Short mmCIF file of C-alpha atoms in Angstrom, two decimals:
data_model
loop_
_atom_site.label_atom_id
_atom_site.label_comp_id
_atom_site.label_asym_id
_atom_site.label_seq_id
_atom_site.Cartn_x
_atom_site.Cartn_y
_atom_site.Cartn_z
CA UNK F 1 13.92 15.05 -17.63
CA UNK F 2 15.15 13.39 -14.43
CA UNK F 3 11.67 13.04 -13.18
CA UNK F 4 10.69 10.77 -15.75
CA UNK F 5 13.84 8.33 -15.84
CA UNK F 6 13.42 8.18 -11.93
CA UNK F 7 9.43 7.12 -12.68
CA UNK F 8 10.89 4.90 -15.82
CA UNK F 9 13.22 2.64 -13.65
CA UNK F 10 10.18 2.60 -10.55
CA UNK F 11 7.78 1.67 -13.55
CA UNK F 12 10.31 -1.37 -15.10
CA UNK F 13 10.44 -2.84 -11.24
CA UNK F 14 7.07 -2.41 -10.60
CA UNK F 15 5.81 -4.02 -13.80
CA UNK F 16 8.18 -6.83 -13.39
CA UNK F 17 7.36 -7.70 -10.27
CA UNK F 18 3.77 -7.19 -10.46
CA UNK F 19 3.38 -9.49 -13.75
CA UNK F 20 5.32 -12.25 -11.68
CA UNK F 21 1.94 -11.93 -9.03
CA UNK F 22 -0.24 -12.31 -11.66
CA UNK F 23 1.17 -14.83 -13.57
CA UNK F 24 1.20 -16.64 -10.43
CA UNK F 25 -2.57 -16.45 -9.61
CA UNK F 26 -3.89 -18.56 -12.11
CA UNK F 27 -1.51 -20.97 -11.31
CA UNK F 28 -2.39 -20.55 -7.62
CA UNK F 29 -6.59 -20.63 -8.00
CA UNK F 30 -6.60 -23.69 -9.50
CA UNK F 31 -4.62 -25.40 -6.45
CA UNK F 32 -6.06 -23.23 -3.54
CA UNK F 33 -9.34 -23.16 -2.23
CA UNK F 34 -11.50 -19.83 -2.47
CA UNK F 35 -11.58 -20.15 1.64
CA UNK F 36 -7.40 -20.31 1.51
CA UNK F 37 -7.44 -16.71 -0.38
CA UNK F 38 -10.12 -14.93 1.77
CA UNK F 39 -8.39 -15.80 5.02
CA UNK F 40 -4.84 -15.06 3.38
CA UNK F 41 -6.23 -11.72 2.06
CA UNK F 42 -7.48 -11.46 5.91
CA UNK F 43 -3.80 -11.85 6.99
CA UNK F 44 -2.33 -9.54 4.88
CA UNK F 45 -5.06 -6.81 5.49
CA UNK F 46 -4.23 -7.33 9.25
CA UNK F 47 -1.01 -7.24 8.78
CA UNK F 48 -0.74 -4.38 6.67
CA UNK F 49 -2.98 -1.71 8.77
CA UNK F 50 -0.96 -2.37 11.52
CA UNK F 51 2.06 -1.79 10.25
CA UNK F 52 0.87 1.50 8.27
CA UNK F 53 0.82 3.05 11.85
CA UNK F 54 2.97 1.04 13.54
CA UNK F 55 5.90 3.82 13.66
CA UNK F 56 3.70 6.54 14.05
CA UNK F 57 4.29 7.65 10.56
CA UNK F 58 7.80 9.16 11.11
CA UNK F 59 8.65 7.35 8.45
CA UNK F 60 6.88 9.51 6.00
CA UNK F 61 8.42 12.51 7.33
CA UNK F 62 12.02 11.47 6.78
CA UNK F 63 11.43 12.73 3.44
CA UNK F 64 11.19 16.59 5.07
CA UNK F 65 14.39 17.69 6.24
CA UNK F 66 16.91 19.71 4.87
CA UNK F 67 19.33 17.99 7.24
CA UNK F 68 20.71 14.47 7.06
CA UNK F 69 21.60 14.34 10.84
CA UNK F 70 17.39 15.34 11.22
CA UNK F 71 16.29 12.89 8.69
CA UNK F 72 18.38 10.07 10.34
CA UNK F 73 16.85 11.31 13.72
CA UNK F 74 13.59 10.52 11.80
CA UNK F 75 14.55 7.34 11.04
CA UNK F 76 15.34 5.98 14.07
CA UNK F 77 12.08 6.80 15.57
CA UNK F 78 10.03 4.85 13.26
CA UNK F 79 12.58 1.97 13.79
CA UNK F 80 11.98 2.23 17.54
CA UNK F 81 8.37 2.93 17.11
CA UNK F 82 8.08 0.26 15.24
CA UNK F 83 9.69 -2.80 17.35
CA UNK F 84 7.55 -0.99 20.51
CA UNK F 85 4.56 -1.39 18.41
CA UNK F 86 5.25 -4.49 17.20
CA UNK F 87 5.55 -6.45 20.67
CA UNK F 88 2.62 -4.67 21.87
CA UNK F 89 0.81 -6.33 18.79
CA UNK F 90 2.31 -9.32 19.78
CA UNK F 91 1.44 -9.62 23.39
CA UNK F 92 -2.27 -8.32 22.86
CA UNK F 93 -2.26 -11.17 19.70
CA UNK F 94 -1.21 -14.28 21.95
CA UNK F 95 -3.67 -13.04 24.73
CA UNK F 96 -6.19 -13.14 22.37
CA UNK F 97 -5.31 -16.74 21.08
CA UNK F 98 -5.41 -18.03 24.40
CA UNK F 99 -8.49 -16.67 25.43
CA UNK F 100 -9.76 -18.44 21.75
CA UNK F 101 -11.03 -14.81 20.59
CA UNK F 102 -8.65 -15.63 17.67
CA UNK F 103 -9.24 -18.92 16.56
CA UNK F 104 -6.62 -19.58 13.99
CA UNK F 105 -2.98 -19.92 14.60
CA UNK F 106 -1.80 -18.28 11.75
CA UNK F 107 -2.42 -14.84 13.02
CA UNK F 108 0.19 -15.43 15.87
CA UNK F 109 2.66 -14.64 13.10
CA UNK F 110 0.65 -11.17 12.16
CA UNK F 111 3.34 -9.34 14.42
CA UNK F 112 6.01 -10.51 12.75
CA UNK F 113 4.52 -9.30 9.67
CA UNK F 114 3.39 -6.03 10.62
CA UNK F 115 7.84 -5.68 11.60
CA UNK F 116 8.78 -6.38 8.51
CA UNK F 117 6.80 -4.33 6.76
CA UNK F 118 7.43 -1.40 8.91
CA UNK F 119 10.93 -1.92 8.47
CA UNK F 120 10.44 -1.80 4.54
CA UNK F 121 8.84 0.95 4.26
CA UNK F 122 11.79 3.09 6.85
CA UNK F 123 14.31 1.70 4.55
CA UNK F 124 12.18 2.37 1.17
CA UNK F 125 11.24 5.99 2.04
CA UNK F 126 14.77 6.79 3.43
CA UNK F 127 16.00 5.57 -0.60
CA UNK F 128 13.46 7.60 -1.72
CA UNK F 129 15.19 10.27 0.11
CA UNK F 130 18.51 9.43 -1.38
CA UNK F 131 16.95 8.88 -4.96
CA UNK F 132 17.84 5.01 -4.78
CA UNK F 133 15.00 4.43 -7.46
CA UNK F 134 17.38 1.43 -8.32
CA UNK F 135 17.53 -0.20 -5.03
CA UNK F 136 13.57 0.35 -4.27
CA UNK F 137 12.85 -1.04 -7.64
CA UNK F 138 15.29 -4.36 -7.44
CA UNK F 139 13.67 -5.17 -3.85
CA UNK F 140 9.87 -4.84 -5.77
CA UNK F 141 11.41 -8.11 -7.64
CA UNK F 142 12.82 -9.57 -5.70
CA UNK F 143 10.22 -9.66 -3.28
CA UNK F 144 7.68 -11.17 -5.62
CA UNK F 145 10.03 -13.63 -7.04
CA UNK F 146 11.28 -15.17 -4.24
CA UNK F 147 7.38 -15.67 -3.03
CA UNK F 148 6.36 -16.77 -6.36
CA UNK F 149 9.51 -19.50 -6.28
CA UNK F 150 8.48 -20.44 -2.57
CA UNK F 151 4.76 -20.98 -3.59
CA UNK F 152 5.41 -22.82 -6.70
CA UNK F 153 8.12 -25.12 -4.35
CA UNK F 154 5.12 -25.34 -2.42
CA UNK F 155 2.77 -26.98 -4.73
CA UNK F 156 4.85 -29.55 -5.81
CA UNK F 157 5.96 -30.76 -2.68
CA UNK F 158 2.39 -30.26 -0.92
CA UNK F 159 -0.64 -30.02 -3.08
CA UNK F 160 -2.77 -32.37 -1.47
CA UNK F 161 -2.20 -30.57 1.66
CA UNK F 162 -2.42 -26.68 0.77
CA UNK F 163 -3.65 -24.15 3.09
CA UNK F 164 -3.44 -20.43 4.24
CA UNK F 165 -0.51 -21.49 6.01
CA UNK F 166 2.24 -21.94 2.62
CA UNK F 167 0.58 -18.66 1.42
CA UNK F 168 1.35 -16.91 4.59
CA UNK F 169 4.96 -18.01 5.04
CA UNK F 170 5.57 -17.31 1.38
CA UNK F 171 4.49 -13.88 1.69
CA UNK F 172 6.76 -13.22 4.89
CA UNK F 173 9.88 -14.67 3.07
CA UNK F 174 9.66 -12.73 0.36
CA UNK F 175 9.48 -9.53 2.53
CA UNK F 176 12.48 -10.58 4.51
CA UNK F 177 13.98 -10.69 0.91
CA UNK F 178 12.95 -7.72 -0.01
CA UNK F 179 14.03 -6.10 3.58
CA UNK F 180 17.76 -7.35 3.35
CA UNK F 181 18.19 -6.55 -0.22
CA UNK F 182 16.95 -2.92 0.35
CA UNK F 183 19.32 -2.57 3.96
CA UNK F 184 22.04 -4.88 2.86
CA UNK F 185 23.49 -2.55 0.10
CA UNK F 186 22.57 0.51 1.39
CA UNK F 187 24.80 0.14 4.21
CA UNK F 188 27.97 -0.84 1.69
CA UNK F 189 27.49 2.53 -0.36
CA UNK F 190 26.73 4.81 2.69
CA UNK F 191 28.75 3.04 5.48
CA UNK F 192 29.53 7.08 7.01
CA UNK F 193 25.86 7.75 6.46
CA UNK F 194 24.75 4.17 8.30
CA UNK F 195 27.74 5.37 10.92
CA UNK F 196 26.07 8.42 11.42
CA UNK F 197 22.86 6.98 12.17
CA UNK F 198 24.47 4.36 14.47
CA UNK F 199 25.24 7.45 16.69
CA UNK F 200 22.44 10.21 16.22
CA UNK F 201 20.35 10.29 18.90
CA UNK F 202 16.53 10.23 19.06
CA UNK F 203 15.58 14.35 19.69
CA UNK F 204 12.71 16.00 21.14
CA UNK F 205 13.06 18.95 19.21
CA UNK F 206 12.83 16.87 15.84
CA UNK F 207 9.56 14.84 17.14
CA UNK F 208 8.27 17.87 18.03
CA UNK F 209 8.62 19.72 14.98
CA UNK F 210 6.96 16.96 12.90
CA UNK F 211 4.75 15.97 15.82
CA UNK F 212 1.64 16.22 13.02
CA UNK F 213 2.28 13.44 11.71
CA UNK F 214 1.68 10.80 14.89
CA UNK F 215 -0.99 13.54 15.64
CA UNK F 216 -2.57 13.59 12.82
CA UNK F 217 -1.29 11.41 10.32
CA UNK F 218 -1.38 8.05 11.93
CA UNK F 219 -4.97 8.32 13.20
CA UNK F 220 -5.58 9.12 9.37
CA UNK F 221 -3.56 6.41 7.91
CA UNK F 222 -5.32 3.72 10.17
CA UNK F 223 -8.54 5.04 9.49
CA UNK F 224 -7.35 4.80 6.03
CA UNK F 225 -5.93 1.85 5.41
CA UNK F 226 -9.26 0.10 7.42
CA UNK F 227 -11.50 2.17 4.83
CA UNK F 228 -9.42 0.39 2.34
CA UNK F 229 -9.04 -3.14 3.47
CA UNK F 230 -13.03 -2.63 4.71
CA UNK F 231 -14.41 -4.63 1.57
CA UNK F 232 -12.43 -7.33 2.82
CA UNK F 233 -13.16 -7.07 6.46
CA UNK F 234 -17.00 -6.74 5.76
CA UNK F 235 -17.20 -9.45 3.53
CA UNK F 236 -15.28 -11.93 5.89
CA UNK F 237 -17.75 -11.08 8.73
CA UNK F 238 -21.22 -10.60 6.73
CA UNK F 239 -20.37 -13.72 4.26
CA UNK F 240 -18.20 -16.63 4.25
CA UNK F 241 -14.36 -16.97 3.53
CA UNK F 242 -15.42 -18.29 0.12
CA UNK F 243 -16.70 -14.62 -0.39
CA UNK F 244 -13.49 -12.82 0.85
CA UNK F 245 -11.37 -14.88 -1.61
CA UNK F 246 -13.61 -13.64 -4.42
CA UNK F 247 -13.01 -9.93 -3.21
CA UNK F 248 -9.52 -10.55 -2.48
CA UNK F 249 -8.57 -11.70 -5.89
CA UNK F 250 -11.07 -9.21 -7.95
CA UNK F 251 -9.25 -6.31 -5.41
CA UNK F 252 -5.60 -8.00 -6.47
CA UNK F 253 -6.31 -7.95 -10.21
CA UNK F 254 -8.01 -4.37 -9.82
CA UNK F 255 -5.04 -2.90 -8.13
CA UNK F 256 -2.38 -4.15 -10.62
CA UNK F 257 -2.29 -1.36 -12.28
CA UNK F 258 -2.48 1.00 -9.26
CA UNK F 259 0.85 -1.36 -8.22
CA UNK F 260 2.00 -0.64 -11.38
CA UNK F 261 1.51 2.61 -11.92
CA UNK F 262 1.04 4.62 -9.10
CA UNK F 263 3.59 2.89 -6.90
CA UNK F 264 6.37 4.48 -9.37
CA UNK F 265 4.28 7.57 -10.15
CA UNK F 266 3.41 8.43 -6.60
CA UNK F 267 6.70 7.42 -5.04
CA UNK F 268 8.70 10.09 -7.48
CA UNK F 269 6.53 12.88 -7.21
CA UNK F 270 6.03 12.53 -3.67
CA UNK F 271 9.75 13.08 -3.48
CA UNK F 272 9.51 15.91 -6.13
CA UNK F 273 6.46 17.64 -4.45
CA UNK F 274 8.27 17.76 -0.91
CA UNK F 275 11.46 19.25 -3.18
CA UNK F 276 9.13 22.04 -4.87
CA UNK F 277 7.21 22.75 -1.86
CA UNK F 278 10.40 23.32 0.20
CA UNK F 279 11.24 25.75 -2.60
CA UNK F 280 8.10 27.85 -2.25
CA UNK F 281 7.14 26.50 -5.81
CA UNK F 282 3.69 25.38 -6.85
CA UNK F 283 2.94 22.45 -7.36
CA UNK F 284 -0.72 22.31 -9.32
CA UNK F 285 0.58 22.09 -12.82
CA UNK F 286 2.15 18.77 -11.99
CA UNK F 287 -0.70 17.69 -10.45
CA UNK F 288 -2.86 18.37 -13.37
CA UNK F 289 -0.60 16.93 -15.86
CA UNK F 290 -0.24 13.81 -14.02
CA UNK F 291 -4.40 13.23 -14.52
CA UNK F 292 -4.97 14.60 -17.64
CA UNK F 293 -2.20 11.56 -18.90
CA UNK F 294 -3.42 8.88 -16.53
CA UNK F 295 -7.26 9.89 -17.14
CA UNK F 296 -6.39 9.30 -20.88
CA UNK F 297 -3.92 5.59 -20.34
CA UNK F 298 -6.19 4.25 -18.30
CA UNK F 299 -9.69 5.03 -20.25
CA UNK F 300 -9.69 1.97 -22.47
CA UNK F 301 -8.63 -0.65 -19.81
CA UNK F 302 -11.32 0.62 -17.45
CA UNK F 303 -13.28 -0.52 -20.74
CA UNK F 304 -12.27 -3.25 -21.29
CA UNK F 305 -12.57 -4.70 -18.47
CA UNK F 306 -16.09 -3.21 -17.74
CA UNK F 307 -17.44 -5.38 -20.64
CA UNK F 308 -15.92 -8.58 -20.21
CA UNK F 309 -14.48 -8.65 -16.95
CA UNK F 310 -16.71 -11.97 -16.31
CA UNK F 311 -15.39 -13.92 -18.88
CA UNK F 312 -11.75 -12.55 -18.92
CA UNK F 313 -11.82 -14.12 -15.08
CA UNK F 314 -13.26 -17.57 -15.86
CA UNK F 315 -10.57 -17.31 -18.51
CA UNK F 316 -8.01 -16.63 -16.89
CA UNK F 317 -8.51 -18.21 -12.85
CA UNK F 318 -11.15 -20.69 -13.51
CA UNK F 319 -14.94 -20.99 -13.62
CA UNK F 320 -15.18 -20.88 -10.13
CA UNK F 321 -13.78 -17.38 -9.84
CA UNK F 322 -17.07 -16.29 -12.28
CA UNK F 323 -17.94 -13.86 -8.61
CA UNK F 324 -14.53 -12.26 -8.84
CA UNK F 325 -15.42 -11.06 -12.74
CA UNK F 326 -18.58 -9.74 -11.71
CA UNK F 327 -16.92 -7.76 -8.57
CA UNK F 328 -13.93 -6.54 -11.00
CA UNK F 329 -16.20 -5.63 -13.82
CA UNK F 330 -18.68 -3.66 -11.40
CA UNK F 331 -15.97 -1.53 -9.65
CA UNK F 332 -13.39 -0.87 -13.06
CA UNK F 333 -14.70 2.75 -13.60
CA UNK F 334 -14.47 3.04 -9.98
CA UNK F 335 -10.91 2.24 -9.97
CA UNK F 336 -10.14 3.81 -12.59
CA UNK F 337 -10.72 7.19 -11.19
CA UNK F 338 -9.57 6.53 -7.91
CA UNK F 339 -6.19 5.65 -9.69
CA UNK F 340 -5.97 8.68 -11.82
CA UNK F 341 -6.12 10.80 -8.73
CA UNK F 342 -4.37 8.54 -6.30
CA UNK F 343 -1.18 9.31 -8.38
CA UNK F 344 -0.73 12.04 -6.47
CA UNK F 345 -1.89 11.22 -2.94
CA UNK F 346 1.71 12.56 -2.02
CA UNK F 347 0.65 16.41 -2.20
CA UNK F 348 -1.64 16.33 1.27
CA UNK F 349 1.22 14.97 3.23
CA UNK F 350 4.08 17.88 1.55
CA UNK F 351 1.47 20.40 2.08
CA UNK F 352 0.41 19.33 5.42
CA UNK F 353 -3.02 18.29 5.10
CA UNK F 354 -3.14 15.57 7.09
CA UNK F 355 -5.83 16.95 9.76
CA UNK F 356 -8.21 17.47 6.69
CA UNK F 357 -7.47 14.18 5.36
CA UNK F 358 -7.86 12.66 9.17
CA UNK F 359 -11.50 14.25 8.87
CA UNK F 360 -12.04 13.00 5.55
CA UNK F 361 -11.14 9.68 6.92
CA UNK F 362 -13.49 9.29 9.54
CA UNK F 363 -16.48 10.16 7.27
CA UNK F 364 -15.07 7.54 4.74
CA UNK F 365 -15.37 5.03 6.92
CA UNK F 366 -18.44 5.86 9.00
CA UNK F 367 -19.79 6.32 5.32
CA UNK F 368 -18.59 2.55 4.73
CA UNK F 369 -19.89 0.67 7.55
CA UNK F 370 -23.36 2.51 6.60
CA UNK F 371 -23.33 1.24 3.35
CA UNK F 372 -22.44 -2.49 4.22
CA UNK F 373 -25.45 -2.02 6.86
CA UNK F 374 -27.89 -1.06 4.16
CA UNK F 375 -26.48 -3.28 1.37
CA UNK F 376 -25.33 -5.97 3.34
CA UNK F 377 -27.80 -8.58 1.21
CA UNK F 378 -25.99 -8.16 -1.90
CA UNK F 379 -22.10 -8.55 -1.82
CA UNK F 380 -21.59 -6.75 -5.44
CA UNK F 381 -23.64 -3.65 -4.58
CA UNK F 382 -21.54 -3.34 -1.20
CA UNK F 383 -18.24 -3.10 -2.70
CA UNK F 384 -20.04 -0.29 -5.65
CA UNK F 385 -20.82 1.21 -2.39
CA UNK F 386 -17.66 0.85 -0.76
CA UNK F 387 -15.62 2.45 -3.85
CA UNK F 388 -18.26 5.62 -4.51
CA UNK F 389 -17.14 6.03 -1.01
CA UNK F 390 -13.24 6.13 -1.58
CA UNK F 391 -13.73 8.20 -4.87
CA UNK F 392 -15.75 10.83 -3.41
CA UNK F 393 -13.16 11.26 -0.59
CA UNK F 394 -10.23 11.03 -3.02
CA UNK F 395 -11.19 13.58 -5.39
CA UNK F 396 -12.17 16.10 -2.58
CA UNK F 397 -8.78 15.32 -0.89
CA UNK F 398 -6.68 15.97 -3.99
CA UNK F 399 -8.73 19.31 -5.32
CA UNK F 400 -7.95 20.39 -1.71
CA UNK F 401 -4.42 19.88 -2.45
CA UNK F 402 -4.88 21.35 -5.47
CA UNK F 403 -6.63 24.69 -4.33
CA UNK F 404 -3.54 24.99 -1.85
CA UNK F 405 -0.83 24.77 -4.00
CA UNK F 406 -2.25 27.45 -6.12
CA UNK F 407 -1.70 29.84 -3.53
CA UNK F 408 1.91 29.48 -3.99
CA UNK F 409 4.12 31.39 -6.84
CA UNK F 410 5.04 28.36 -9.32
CA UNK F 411 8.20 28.61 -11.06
CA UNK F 412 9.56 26.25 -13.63
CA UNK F 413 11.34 22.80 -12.43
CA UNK F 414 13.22 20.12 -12.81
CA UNK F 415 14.64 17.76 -10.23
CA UNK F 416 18.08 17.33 -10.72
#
């Protein structure tokens, strides 16, 4: 099947790149402070919610169209969406550094940031469109490689002096990497297509038609992505940034294989579900095959790392990392669920869902900043709180999806 060689190359790319990260972070914890990785982790979680919303989400709905000329349309809004957004971010940032609100310089460069990876994820969703598995899969590598290179460059030539600040500007050459190798070649196999979207113009009709997902979907995927990136943000403000690096490393090594696996799994299907849904073709027994094999992969790992997640960390990162064990070993069942049916978070958006997960959003995170209220003495308990959270809302989101897709006739199907 198709399917499965598209997921296979997504899979090689992702487990490539995603061994190079954490290869790297033993190297890296035993050079970098526990303070350098909490407010790095900080960065990035800034960083990253912006630019989830930072083009109002049309650039999840490029996937949609049965047109070309609508899709490009598409496009081009979350391009211009996203350069608006981004000097808004930027103005609001430097008014807040000279008013010292923010304190440390580094976040003047969270705008720039929050551009690039807006821009990555147009270009990445618009290859999903074209099936560029190939091209999305290359820039995965080439992304972590170059950062990996640039932070092992770093050590040698600055170890005395290491700080946030070589972790930071690692990260943001390695996703202007990753942004030129995904635009770069695109535009040299589709120069009529690129031509094309050098003259469409933006249309009302076309925002309008997928005006759900600014409506909707952005006030869900910043909700969202906050519920996600809360551990970090709680633990930064309730505890120290020696606390923050332990959650941001137990969070990295907990979502490897959610990087792993569910980038290729979810990216594919997401793809596939929009195809079958456009068809008027169910999409449940896809859904249910895809967690009946992850429930069964992933059962032994979760394990695994339940039982000697401690040790495995002092192992692996250092003794001083023993916090990050306990964390990872606490939450693995946790995660393992919430990976099993995070595989195929793509079915709410084909089947328009996105008011129901914008509800489901808001009670996720209300339900969060309860829990780190009431549990705010003990940092382990607070993230076990923090992921019940994101796997109760998970599992009703995707039996929602589930329960809709039923309602449609299924037919047998392969994409081509």
């Amino acid at each position: 099947m198709q399917i499965f060689k598209s997921i296979a190359t997504l899979f090689t790319s992702s487990l490539g790149s995603q061994l190079i990260v954490v290869l790297m972070m033993p190297f890296l914890t035993r050079y970098y402070p526990e303070s350098s990785f909490g407010d790095w982790a900080l960065f990035v979680a800034v960083s990253t919610t912006l630019a989830i919303v930072s083009s109002f989400r049309y650039d999840q709905s490029v996937l949609l169209p049965a047109s070309v000329r609508d899709a490009l349309k598409l496009v081009k809004s979350a391009v211009v969406t996203g350069l608006l957004t981004s000097s808004l971010a930027l103005i609001v940032i430097v008014g807040l550094y000279l008013f010292e609100i923010v304190e440390k310089t580094i976040y003047l460069l969270v705008p720039a940031s929050m551009l690039l990876t807006c821009m990555i994820q147009v270009v990445t969703t618009w290859s999903n469109r074209c099936k560029s598995y190939k091209l999305i899969a290359w820039a995965k590598i080439m992304q972590s490689s170059s950062t990996a290179i640039l932070n092992i460059v770093f050590v040698i030539l600055w170890a005395p002096d290491l700080g946030v600040r070589t972790l930071v500007v690692a990260t943001m050459i390695g996703q202007c990497v990753s942004l030129v190798w995904l635009v770069w070649p695109a535009i040299r196999r589709a120069r009529k297509t690129f031509s094309l979207f050098s003259r469409v113009r933006l249309s009302k009709v076309v925002l309008l038609k997928y005006c759900d997902f600014p409506l909707y979907s952005t006030p869900e995927a910043l909700l969202g992505t906050v519920s996600t990136m809360f551990p970090l943000y709680a633990s930064s403000y309730l505890f120290t940034s020696n606390e923050a690096g332990y959650v941001a490393l137990a969070h990295r090594v907990l979502m490897f294989p959610v990087a792993l696996i569910g980038g290729a799994v979810s990216v594919v299907y997401a793809q596939r579900f929009a195809t079958m849904v456009a068809r008027n073709q169910s999409i449940s027994s896809d859904m249910l095959r895809v967690w009946s094999i992850a429930g069964f992969i992933g059962l032994l790992p979760a394990l695994m790392l339940n039982m000697f997640g401690e040790y495995l960390f002092m192992f692996a990162f250092g003794e001083q990392w023993q916090m990050s064990g306990d964390i990872a070993s606490s939450l693995a069942f946790y995660v393992y669920l919430l990976l099993v049916f995070a595989l195929t978070s793509g079915a709410h958006v084909v089947l328009r869902l996105q008011h129901m997960s914008l509800i489901l959003a808001i009670m996720t995170l209300t339900g969060k900043i309860i829990v780190a209220y009431m549990l705010q003495e003990n940092l382990i308990n607070m993230m076990i709180g923090f992921a019940a959270m994101d796997l109760v809302a998970t599992l009703f989101m995707n039996l929602l999806a589930l329960y809709k897709s039923r309602n449609v006739k299924h037919e047998n199907f392969d994409v081509a």
